[in-house]
Amino acid sequence: ENKELVWKSECDTMYVVTGPIFDQGYKTTPDKNGKAIPVATRCFKAMIKCKWTNGKLSEVKGIGFLMDNVKDTASQAYTSAYTSIEEVEKACGFTLFTNLPSEFLSAKQNKTPSSFTSNW
């Protein structure tokens, strides 16, 4: 999330979607009443940032992240968890950024961090 703030400073607008992924065989944990609560196996984050020039979209970039839900999060560097937004969509089973104009669709295919930010 700290990096997210840095990346936001590189653009005019940034869209972010984040959430849990429950892969087959996910575990549960009891709440205080003993009810089983599902525990996510992974989490995702998808980001699209854009710049506007004279009221028109002049640049759009996107990137996704898939990370295991583990106790030792320090063992997972975000720099090794990046992927395309399309891959995030496959993993979570949702189409993300559905309300954005079609000009944003190319951002879903990026898999290269340097194509998302110069401050990697």
Short mmCIF file of N, CA, C and O in Angstrom, two decimals:
data_model
loop_
_atom_site.label_atom_id
_atom_site.label_comp_id
_atom_site.label_asym_id
_atom_site.label_seq_id
_atom_site.Cartn_x
_atom_site.Cartn_y
_atom_site.Cartn_z
N GLU A 1 0.81 -1.19 0.00
CA GLU A 1 0.00 0.00 0.00
C GLU A 1 0.86 1.26 0.00
O GLU A 1 0.46 2.28 -0.56
N ASN A 2 2.04 1.18 0.59
CA ASN A 2 2.94 2.33 0.51
C ASN A 2 3.36 2.59 -0.93
O ASN A 2 3.42 3.73 -1.37
N LYS A 3 3.68 1.52 -1.65
CA LYS A 3 4.03 1.66 -3.07
C LYS A 3 2.86 2.22 -3.86
O LYS A 3 3.04 3.00 -4.78
N GLU A 4 1.67 1.81 -3.50
CA GLU A 4 0.48 2.29 -4.18
C GLU A 4 0.40 3.81 -4.12
O GLU A 4 0.06 4.47 -5.10
N LEU A 5 0.72 4.37 -2.98
CA LEU A 5 0.71 5.83 -2.82
C LEU A 5 1.77 6.49 -3.70
O LEU A 5 1.55 7.55 -4.28
N VAL A 6 2.93 5.86 -3.80
CA VAL A 6 3.99 6.39 -4.67
C VAL A 6 3.51 6.36 -6.12
O VAL A 6 3.66 7.34 -6.86
N TRP A 7 2.95 5.22 -6.54
CA TRP A 7 2.49 5.09 -7.92
C TRP A 7 1.36 6.05 -8.24
O TRP A 7 1.26 6.53 -9.36
N LYS A 8 0.53 6.35 -7.27
CA LYS A 8 -0.57 7.30 -7.48
C LYS A 8 -0.01 8.68 -7.83
O LYS A 8 -0.59 9.41 -8.62
N SER A 9 1.14 9.01 -7.27
CA SER A 9 1.72 10.33 -7.54
C SER A 9 2.21 10.45 -8.99
O SER A 9 2.51 11.54 -9.45
N GLU A 10 2.30 9.33 -9.72
CA GLU A 10 2.76 9.33 -11.10
C GLU A 10 1.64 9.53 -12.11
O GLU A 10 1.88 9.49 -13.32
N CYS A 11 0.41 9.71 -11.65
CA CYS A 11 -0.71 9.78 -12.59
C CYS A 11 -1.76 10.77 -12.09
O CYS A 11 -1.65 11.31 -11.01
N ASP A 12 -2.78 10.95 -12.91
CA ASP A 12 -3.89 11.81 -12.53
C ASP A 12 -4.97 11.04 -11.79
O ASP A 12 -5.59 11.55 -10.86
N THR A 13 -5.22 9.80 -12.22
CA THR A 13 -6.26 8.97 -11.64
C THR A 13 -5.76 7.54 -11.51
O THR A 13 -5.09 7.04 -12.42
N MET A 14 -6.08 6.90 -10.38
CA MET A 14 -5.72 5.49 -10.21
C MET A 14 -6.94 4.74 -9.70
O MET A 14 -7.59 5.16 -8.75
N TYR A 15 -7.25 3.63 -10.38
CA TYR A 15 -8.34 2.75 -9.98
C TYR A 15 -7.73 1.51 -9.35
O TYR A 15 -6.80 0.93 -9.91
N VAL A 16 -8.25 1.09 -8.19
CA VAL A 16 -7.69 -0.06 -7.47
C VAL A 16 -8.83 -0.98 -7.04
O VAL A 16 -9.83 -0.51 -6.50
N VAL A 17 -8.65 -2.27 -7.31
CA VAL A 17 -9.59 -3.29 -6.83
C VAL A 17 -8.76 -4.32 -6.09
O VAL A 17 -7.72 -4.76 -6.57
N THR A 18 -9.21 -4.70 -4.91
CA THR A 18 -8.48 -5.70 -4.12
C THR A 18 -9.47 -6.61 -3.42
O THR A 18 -10.61 -6.22 -3.17
N GLY A 19 -9.03 -7.83 -3.15
CA GLY A 19 -9.94 -8.75 -2.47
C GLY A 19 -9.34 -10.12 -2.24
O GLY A 19 -8.19 -10.38 -2.60
N PRO A 20 -10.14 -11.02 -1.64
CA PRO A 20 -9.68 -12.38 -1.34
C PRO A 20 -9.97 -13.34 -2.48
O PRO A 20 -10.85 -13.10 -3.31
N ILE A 21 -9.24 -14.43 -2.49
CA ILE A 21 -9.49 -15.54 -3.41
C ILE A 21 -9.60 -16.80 -2.57
O ILE A 21 -8.75 -17.07 -1.71
N PHE A 22 -10.66 -17.56 -2.81
CA PHE A 22 -10.88 -18.81 -2.09
C PHE A 22 -10.69 -19.97 -3.06
O PHE A 22 -11.61 -20.36 -3.76
N ASP A 23 -9.47 -20.47 -3.13
CA ASP A 23 -9.18 -21.60 -4.02
C ASP A 23 -9.82 -22.87 -3.45
O ASP A 23 -10.15 -22.95 -2.26
N GLN A 24 -9.95 -23.87 -4.31
CA GLN A 24 -10.52 -25.15 -3.89
C GLN A 24 -9.72 -25.67 -2.68
O GLN A 24 -8.50 -25.61 -2.65
N GLY A 25 -10.42 -26.17 -1.70
CA GLY A 25 -9.78 -26.72 -0.51
C GLY A 25 -9.40 -25.67 0.53
O GLY A 25 -8.63 -25.95 1.45
N TYR A 26 -9.98 -24.46 0.42
CA TYR A 26 -9.68 -23.44 1.41
C TYR A 26 -10.09 -23.92 2.80
O TYR A 26 -10.95 -24.78 2.96
N LYS A 27 -9.47 -23.35 3.81
CA LYS A 27 -9.75 -23.73 5.19
C LYS A 27 -10.75 -22.77 5.82
O LYS A 27 -11.06 -21.73 5.26
N THR A 28 -11.25 -23.16 6.97
CA THR A 28 -12.14 -22.28 7.74
C THR A 28 -11.57 -22.13 9.14
O THR A 28 -10.72 -22.90 9.57
N THR A 29 -12.07 -21.11 9.81
CA THR A 29 -11.71 -20.89 11.20
C THR A 29 -12.99 -20.52 11.93
O THR A 29 -13.87 -19.87 11.35
N PRO A 30 -13.14 -20.91 13.18
CA PRO A 30 -14.39 -20.59 13.89
C PRO A 30 -14.42 -19.15 14.38
O PRO A 30 -13.40 -18.60 14.80
N ASP A 31 -15.61 -18.54 14.31
CA ASP A 31 -15.76 -17.23 14.93
C ASP A 31 -16.07 -17.44 16.42
O ASP A 31 -16.04 -18.58 16.91
N LYS A 32 -16.38 -16.38 17.15
CA LYS A 32 -16.57 -16.51 18.61
C LYS A 32 -17.78 -17.36 18.98
O LYS A 32 -17.88 -17.84 20.09
N ASN A 33 -18.69 -17.57 18.01
CA ASN A 33 -19.86 -18.42 18.25
C ASN A 33 -19.68 -19.83 17.69
O ASN A 33 -20.61 -20.62 17.69
N GLY A 34 -18.49 -20.11 17.17
CA GLY A 34 -18.21 -21.43 16.63
C GLY A 34 -18.61 -21.63 15.18
O GLY A 34 -18.47 -22.71 14.63
N LYS A 35 -19.12 -20.58 14.54
CA LYS A 35 -19.51 -20.67 13.14
C LYS A 35 -18.25 -20.66 12.26
O LYS A 35 -17.34 -19.88 12.49
N ALA A 36 -18.23 -21.53 11.24
CA ALA A 36 -17.07 -21.63 10.35
C ALA A 36 -16.99 -20.42 9.42
O ALA A 36 -17.95 -20.11 8.70
N ILE A 37 -15.86 -19.74 9.44
CA ILE A 37 -15.61 -18.58 8.59
C ILE A 37 -14.53 -18.98 7.58
O ILE A 37 -13.46 -19.46 7.97
N PRO A 38 -14.77 -18.78 6.29
CA PRO A 38 -13.75 -19.16 5.30
C PRO A 38 -12.50 -18.28 5.40
O PRO A 38 -12.58 -17.09 5.70
N VAL A 39 -11.36 -18.90 5.14
CA VAL A 39 -10.08 -18.19 5.15
C VAL A 39 -9.56 -18.19 3.71
O VAL A 39 -9.39 -19.25 3.10
N ALA A 40 -9.31 -17.01 3.19
CA ALA A 40 -8.83 -16.88 1.82
C ALA A 40 -7.48 -17.57 1.67
O ALA A 40 -6.64 -17.52 2.56
N THR A 41 -7.29 -18.22 0.53
CA THR A 41 -6.00 -18.85 0.25
C THR A 41 -5.03 -17.86 -0.38
O THR A 41 -3.83 -17.97 -0.20
N ARG A 42 -5.58 -16.90 -1.11
CA ARG A 42 -4.77 -15.86 -1.75
C ARG A 42 -5.52 -14.54 -1.70
O ARG A 42 -6.71 -14.49 -1.40
N CYS A 43 -4.81 -13.48 -2.05
CA CYS A 43 -5.46 -12.18 -2.21
C CYS A 43 -4.96 -11.58 -3.52
O CYS A 43 -3.93 -11.98 -4.06
N PHE A 44 -5.72 -10.62 -4.03
CA PHE A 44 -5.34 -9.98 -5.29
C PHE A 44 -5.45 -8.47 -5.17
O PHE A 44 -6.15 -7.94 -4.31
N LYS A 45 -4.73 -7.81 -6.04
CA LYS A 45 -4.85 -6.36 -6.20
C LYS A 45 -4.66 -6.09 -7.68
O LYS A 45 -3.78 -6.66 -8.32
N ALA A 46 -5.51 -5.26 -8.23
CA ALA A 46 -5.42 -4.85 -9.63
C ALA A 46 -5.48 -3.33 -9.67
O ALA A 46 -6.29 -2.71 -8.98
N MET A 47 -4.58 -2.74 -10.46
CA MET A 47 -4.51 -1.28 -10.52
C MET A 47 -4.43 -0.81 -11.97
O MET A 47 -3.72 -1.39 -12.78
N ILE A 48 -5.17 0.24 -12.25
CA ILE A 48 -5.07 0.93 -13.53
C ILE A 48 -4.84 2.40 -13.21
O ILE A 48 -5.56 2.99 -12.41
N LYS A 49 -3.82 2.96 -13.82
CA LYS A 49 -3.56 4.39 -13.64
C LYS A 49 -3.60 5.07 -14.99
O LYS A 49 -3.30 4.45 -16.02
N CYS A 50 -3.98 6.34 -14.99
CA CYS A 50 -4.08 7.04 -16.25
C CYS A 50 -3.73 8.52 -16.09
O CYS A 50 -3.72 9.06 -14.99
N LYS A 51 -3.38 9.09 -17.21
CA LYS A 51 -3.12 10.53 -17.29
C LYS A 51 -4.05 11.11 -18.33
O LYS A 51 -4.42 10.45 -19.30
N TRP A 52 -4.43 12.36 -18.11
CA TRP A 52 -5.33 13.06 -19.00
C TRP A 52 -4.62 14.30 -19.53
O TRP A 52 -3.94 15.00 -18.79
N THR A 53 -4.79 14.57 -20.81
CA THR A 53 -4.24 15.77 -21.43
C THR A 53 -5.36 16.47 -22.18
O THR A 53 -6.00 15.87 -23.05
N ASN A 54 -5.60 17.71 -21.82
CA ASN A 54 -6.68 18.50 -22.44
C ASN A 54 -8.01 17.76 -22.41
O ASN A 54 -8.76 17.74 -23.38
N GLY A 55 -8.30 17.09 -21.29
CA GLY A 55 -9.57 16.40 -21.12
C GLY A 55 -9.67 15.06 -21.82
O GLY A 55 -10.72 14.44 -21.80
N LYS A 56 -8.57 14.60 -22.44
CA LYS A 56 -8.60 13.31 -23.14
C LYS A 56 -7.58 12.37 -22.50
O LYS A 56 -6.53 12.79 -22.03
N LEU A 57 -7.92 11.09 -22.52
CA LEU A 57 -7.03 10.07 -21.99
C LEU A 57 -5.77 10.02 -22.84
O LEU A 57 -5.83 9.78 -24.04
N SER A 58 -4.61 10.27 -22.21
CA SER A 58 -3.36 10.28 -22.97
C SER A 58 -2.46 9.09 -22.62
O SER A 58 -1.55 8.77 -23.37
N GLU A 59 -2.72 8.45 -21.47
CA GLU A 59 -1.90 7.31 -21.08
C GLU A 59 -2.69 6.44 -20.12
O GLU A 59 -3.36 6.95 -19.21
N VAL A 60 -2.62 5.13 -20.31
CA VAL A 60 -3.28 4.20 -19.40
C VAL A 60 -2.37 2.99 -19.22
O VAL A 60 -1.82 2.47 -20.18
N LYS A 61 -2.18 2.60 -17.95
CA LYS A 61 -1.31 1.48 -17.62
C LYS A 61 -1.96 0.66 -16.52
O LYS A 61 -2.65 1.20 -15.66
N GLY A 62 -1.73 -0.64 -16.54
CA GLY A 62 -2.31 -1.51 -15.52
C GLY A 62 -1.36 -2.59 -15.08
O GLY A 62 -0.41 -2.93 -15.79
N ILE A 63 -1.63 -3.13 -13.90
CA ILE A 63 -0.87 -4.26 -13.38
C ILE A 63 -1.70 -4.97 -12.31
O ILE A 63 -2.57 -4.36 -11.69
N GLY A 64 -1.43 -6.25 -12.14
CA GLY A 64 -2.12 -7.03 -11.12
C GLY A 64 -1.12 -7.73 -10.22
O GLY A 64 0.05 -7.90 -10.56
N PHE A 65 -1.61 -8.14 -9.06
CA PHE A 65 -0.79 -8.86 -8.08
C PHE A 65 -1.61 -10.01 -7.52
O PHE A 65 -2.79 -9.85 -7.20
N LEU A 66 -0.97 -11.17 -7.39
CA LEU A 66 -1.56 -12.33 -6.73
C LEU A 66 -0.59 -12.77 -5.64
O LEU A 66 0.58 -13.03 -5.92
N MET A 67 -1.09 -12.83 -4.40
CA MET A 67 -0.23 -13.21 -3.28
C MET A 67 -0.91 -14.26 -2.43
O MET A 67 -2.12 -14.22 -2.22
N ASP A 68 -0.11 -15.21 -1.94
CA ASP A 68 -0.62 -16.22 -1.03
C ASP A 68 -0.97 -15.59 0.31
O ASP A 68 -0.31 -14.64 0.76
N ASN A 69 -2.01 -16.10 0.94
CA ASN A 69 -2.40 -15.63 2.26
C ASN A 69 -1.64 -16.46 3.30
O ASN A 69 -2.06 -17.54 3.67
N VAL A 70 -0.51 -15.95 3.72
CA VAL A 70 0.35 -16.64 4.67
C VAL A 70 0.66 -15.72 5.84
O VAL A 70 0.56 -14.50 5.74
N LYS A 71 1.05 -16.33 6.96
CA LYS A 71 1.38 -15.53 8.15
C LYS A 71 2.62 -14.68 7.93
O LYS A 71 2.68 -13.55 8.36
N ASP A 72 3.61 -15.23 7.25
CA ASP A 72 4.86 -14.52 7.04
C ASP A 72 4.81 -13.77 5.72
O ASP A 72 5.36 -14.21 4.72
N THR A 73 4.15 -12.62 5.71
CA THR A 73 4.01 -11.86 4.47
C THR A 73 5.35 -11.27 4.02
O THR A 73 5.50 -10.95 2.84
N ALA A 74 6.31 -11.16 4.91
CA ALA A 74 7.62 -10.62 4.53
C ALA A 74 8.33 -11.54 3.54
O ALA A 74 9.21 -11.11 2.80
N SER A 75 7.94 -12.81 3.51
CA SER A 75 8.58 -13.76 2.60
C SER A 75 8.09 -13.59 1.17
O SER A 75 8.66 -14.16 0.25
N GLN A 76 7.05 -12.79 0.96
CA GLN A 76 6.50 -12.56 -0.37
C GLN A 76 6.74 -11.11 -0.79
O GLN A 76 6.09 -10.22 -0.30
N ALA A 77 7.62 -10.91 -1.69
CA ALA A 77 7.87 -9.56 -2.19
C ALA A 77 6.85 -9.24 -3.28
O ALA A 77 6.57 -10.09 -4.13
N TYR A 78 6.31 -8.03 -3.25
CA TYR A 78 5.35 -7.65 -4.28
C TYR A 78 6.00 -7.69 -5.66
O TYR A 78 5.33 -7.90 -6.67
N THR A 79 7.32 -7.52 -5.72
CA THR A 79 8.02 -7.53 -7.01
C THR A 79 8.01 -8.90 -7.67
O THR A 79 8.28 -9.01 -8.86
N SER A 80 7.70 -9.94 -6.92
CA SER A 80 7.61 -11.27 -7.52
C SER A 80 6.16 -11.74 -7.64
O SER A 80 5.90 -12.84 -8.11
N ALA A 81 5.22 -10.91 -7.24
CA ALA A 81 3.81 -11.29 -7.26
C ALA A 81 3.03 -10.63 -8.39
O ALA A 81 1.84 -10.85 -8.52
N TYR A 82 3.70 -9.85 -9.22
CA TYR A 82 2.98 -9.13 -10.26
C TYR A 82 2.57 -10.04 -11.41
O TYR A 82 3.21 -11.05 -11.69
N THR A 83 1.48 -9.66 -12.06
CA THR A 83 0.95 -10.37 -13.21
C THR A 83 0.03 -9.42 -13.95
O THR A 83 -0.12 -8.27 -13.56
N SER A 84 -0.60 -9.89 -14.98
CA SER A 84 -1.56 -9.05 -15.71
C SER A 84 -2.89 -9.02 -14.96
O SER A 84 -3.21 -9.92 -14.18
N ILE A 85 -3.67 -8.01 -15.23
CA ILE A 85 -5.02 -7.94 -14.67
C ILE A 85 -5.87 -9.08 -15.22
O ILE A 85 -6.71 -9.63 -14.52
N GLU A 86 -5.61 -9.48 -16.46
CA GLU A 86 -6.33 -10.62 -17.04
C GLU A 86 -6.10 -11.88 -16.21
O GLU A 86 -7.02 -12.67 -15.99
N GLU A 87 -4.87 -12.11 -15.75
CA GLU A 87 -4.57 -13.27 -14.91
C GLU A 87 -5.26 -13.16 -13.55
O GLU A 87 -5.72 -14.17 -13.01
N VAL A 88 -5.33 -11.97 -13.01
CA VAL A 88 -6.05 -11.76 -11.75
C VAL A 88 -7.52 -12.10 -11.94
O VAL A 88 -8.13 -12.77 -11.10
N GLU A 89 -8.09 -11.68 -13.06
CA GLU A 89 -9.50 -11.98 -13.34
C GLU A 89 -9.74 -13.48 -13.42
O GLU A 89 -10.74 -13.97 -12.90
N LYS A 90 -8.82 -14.21 -14.04
CA LYS A 90 -8.96 -15.66 -14.12
C LYS A 90 -8.90 -16.29 -12.73
O LYS A 90 -9.66 -17.20 -12.41
N ALA A 91 -8.00 -15.79 -11.89
CA ALA A 91 -7.81 -16.35 -10.55
C ALA A 91 -9.00 -16.08 -9.64
O ALA A 91 -9.39 -16.94 -8.85
N CYS A 92 -9.57 -14.88 -9.73
CA CYS A 92 -10.66 -14.54 -8.80
C CYS A 92 -12.04 -14.84 -9.38
O CYS A 92 -13.03 -14.87 -8.66
N GLY A 93 -12.11 -15.04 -10.70
CA GLY A 93 -13.39 -15.38 -11.32
C GLY A 93 -14.29 -14.20 -11.58
O GLY A 93 -15.49 -14.39 -11.81
N PHE A 94 -13.76 -13.00 -11.57
CA PHE A 94 -14.54 -11.79 -11.82
C PHE A 94 -13.92 -10.99 -12.95
O PHE A 94 -12.70 -11.01 -13.15
N THR A 95 -14.74 -10.25 -13.67
CA THR A 95 -14.25 -9.28 -14.62
C THR A 95 -14.12 -7.96 -13.88
O THR A 95 -15.10 -7.46 -13.31
N LEU A 96 -12.92 -7.42 -13.85
CA LEU A 96 -12.64 -6.20 -13.09
C LEU A 96 -12.73 -4.97 -14.00
O LEU A 96 -12.56 -5.06 -15.20
N PHE A 97 -13.00 -3.84 -13.39
CA PHE A 97 -13.05 -2.55 -14.08
C PHE A 97 -14.09 -2.54 -15.20
O PHE A 97 -13.87 -1.96 -16.26
N THR A 98 -15.22 -3.17 -14.97
CA THR A 98 -16.25 -3.29 -16.01
C THR A 98 -16.88 -1.96 -16.40
O THR A 98 -17.43 -1.84 -17.49
N ASN A 99 -16.84 -0.97 -15.53
CA ASN A 99 -17.48 0.30 -15.83
C ASN A 99 -16.55 1.32 -16.47
O ASN A 99 -16.96 2.44 -16.73
N LEU A 100 -15.30 0.94 -16.73
CA LEU A 100 -14.38 1.86 -17.38
C LEU A 100 -14.55 1.79 -18.90
O LEU A 100 -14.91 0.76 -19.44
N PRO A 101 -14.27 2.90 -19.58
CA PRO A 101 -14.39 2.90 -21.05
C PRO A 101 -13.45 1.89 -21.71
O PRO A 101 -12.44 1.47 -21.13
N SER A 102 -13.75 1.53 -22.94
CA SER A 102 -12.97 0.52 -23.66
C SER A 102 -11.51 0.92 -23.85
O SER A 102 -10.66 0.05 -24.01
N GLU A 103 -11.19 2.20 -23.80
CA GLU A 103 -9.80 2.65 -23.93
C GLU A 103 -8.91 2.09 -22.82
O GLU A 103 -7.69 2.07 -22.94
N PHE A 104 -9.52 1.63 -21.74
CA PHE A 104 -8.77 1.12 -20.60
C PHE A 104 -8.44 -0.37 -20.74
O PHE A 104 -7.65 -0.89 -19.98
N LEU A 105 -9.06 -1.07 -21.67
CA LEU A 105 -8.91 -2.52 -21.77
C LEU A 105 -7.47 -2.96 -22.04
O LEU A 105 -7.04 -4.00 -21.57
N SER A 106 -6.71 -2.17 -22.79
CA SER A 106 -5.33 -2.56 -23.07
C SER A 106 -4.49 -2.64 -21.80
O SER A 106 -3.53 -3.40 -21.73
N ALA A 107 -4.87 -1.90 -20.77
CA ALA A 107 -4.13 -1.92 -19.51
C ALA A 107 -4.24 -3.27 -18.81
O ALA A 107 -3.39 -3.63 -18.01
N LYS A 108 -5.27 -4.05 -19.12
CA LYS A 108 -5.46 -5.34 -18.47
C LYS A 108 -4.44 -6.38 -18.92
O LYS A 108 -4.25 -7.38 -18.26
N GLN A 109 -3.78 -6.15 -20.04
CA GLN A 109 -2.88 -7.14 -20.61
C GLN A 109 -1.44 -6.98 -20.16
O GLN A 109 -0.64 -7.88 -20.36
N ASN A 110 -1.07 -5.86 -19.59
CA ASN A 110 0.31 -5.61 -19.21
C ASN A 110 0.80 -6.61 -18.18
O ASN A 110 0.13 -6.87 -17.19
N LYS A 111 1.98 -7.17 -18.40
CA LYS A 111 2.61 -8.07 -17.44
C LYS A 111 3.98 -7.56 -17.02
O LYS A 111 4.70 -8.24 -16.31
N THR A 112 4.37 -6.39 -17.47
CA THR A 112 5.71 -5.88 -17.22
C THR A 112 5.67 -4.73 -16.24
O THR A 112 5.10 -3.68 -16.54
N PRO A 113 6.27 -4.88 -15.08
CA PRO A 113 6.27 -3.80 -14.10
C PRO A 113 6.81 -2.48 -14.64
O PRO A 113 6.27 -1.41 -14.35
N SER A 114 7.86 -2.53 -15.47
CA SER A 114 8.42 -1.29 -16.00
C SER A 114 7.45 -0.58 -16.93
O SER A 114 7.57 0.62 -17.14
N SER A 115 6.47 -1.31 -17.46
CA SER A 115 5.44 -0.68 -18.29
C SER A 115 4.37 -0.03 -17.42
O SER A 115 3.53 0.70 -17.92
N PHE A 116 4.38 -0.33 -16.14
CA PHE A 116 3.41 0.27 -15.22
C PHE A 116 4.00 1.50 -14.54
O PHE A 116 3.32 2.50 -14.36
N THR A 117 5.26 1.41 -14.15
CA THR A 117 5.87 2.51 -13.41
C THR A 117 7.37 2.56 -13.63
O THR A 117 8.01 1.54 -13.81
N SER A 118 7.90 3.74 -13.59
CA SER A 118 9.36 3.89 -13.67
C SER A 118 9.98 3.74 -12.28
O SER A 118 11.18 3.62 -12.14
N ASN A 119 9.13 3.73 -11.28
CA ASN A 119 9.59 3.69 -9.89
C ASN A 119 9.35 2.32 -9.29
O ASN A 119 8.67 2.17 -8.30
N TRP A 120 9.83 1.28 -9.94
CA TRP A 120 9.61 -0.09 -9.47
C TRP A 120 10.63 -0.40 -8.41
O TRP A 120 10.51 -1.01 -7.46
#
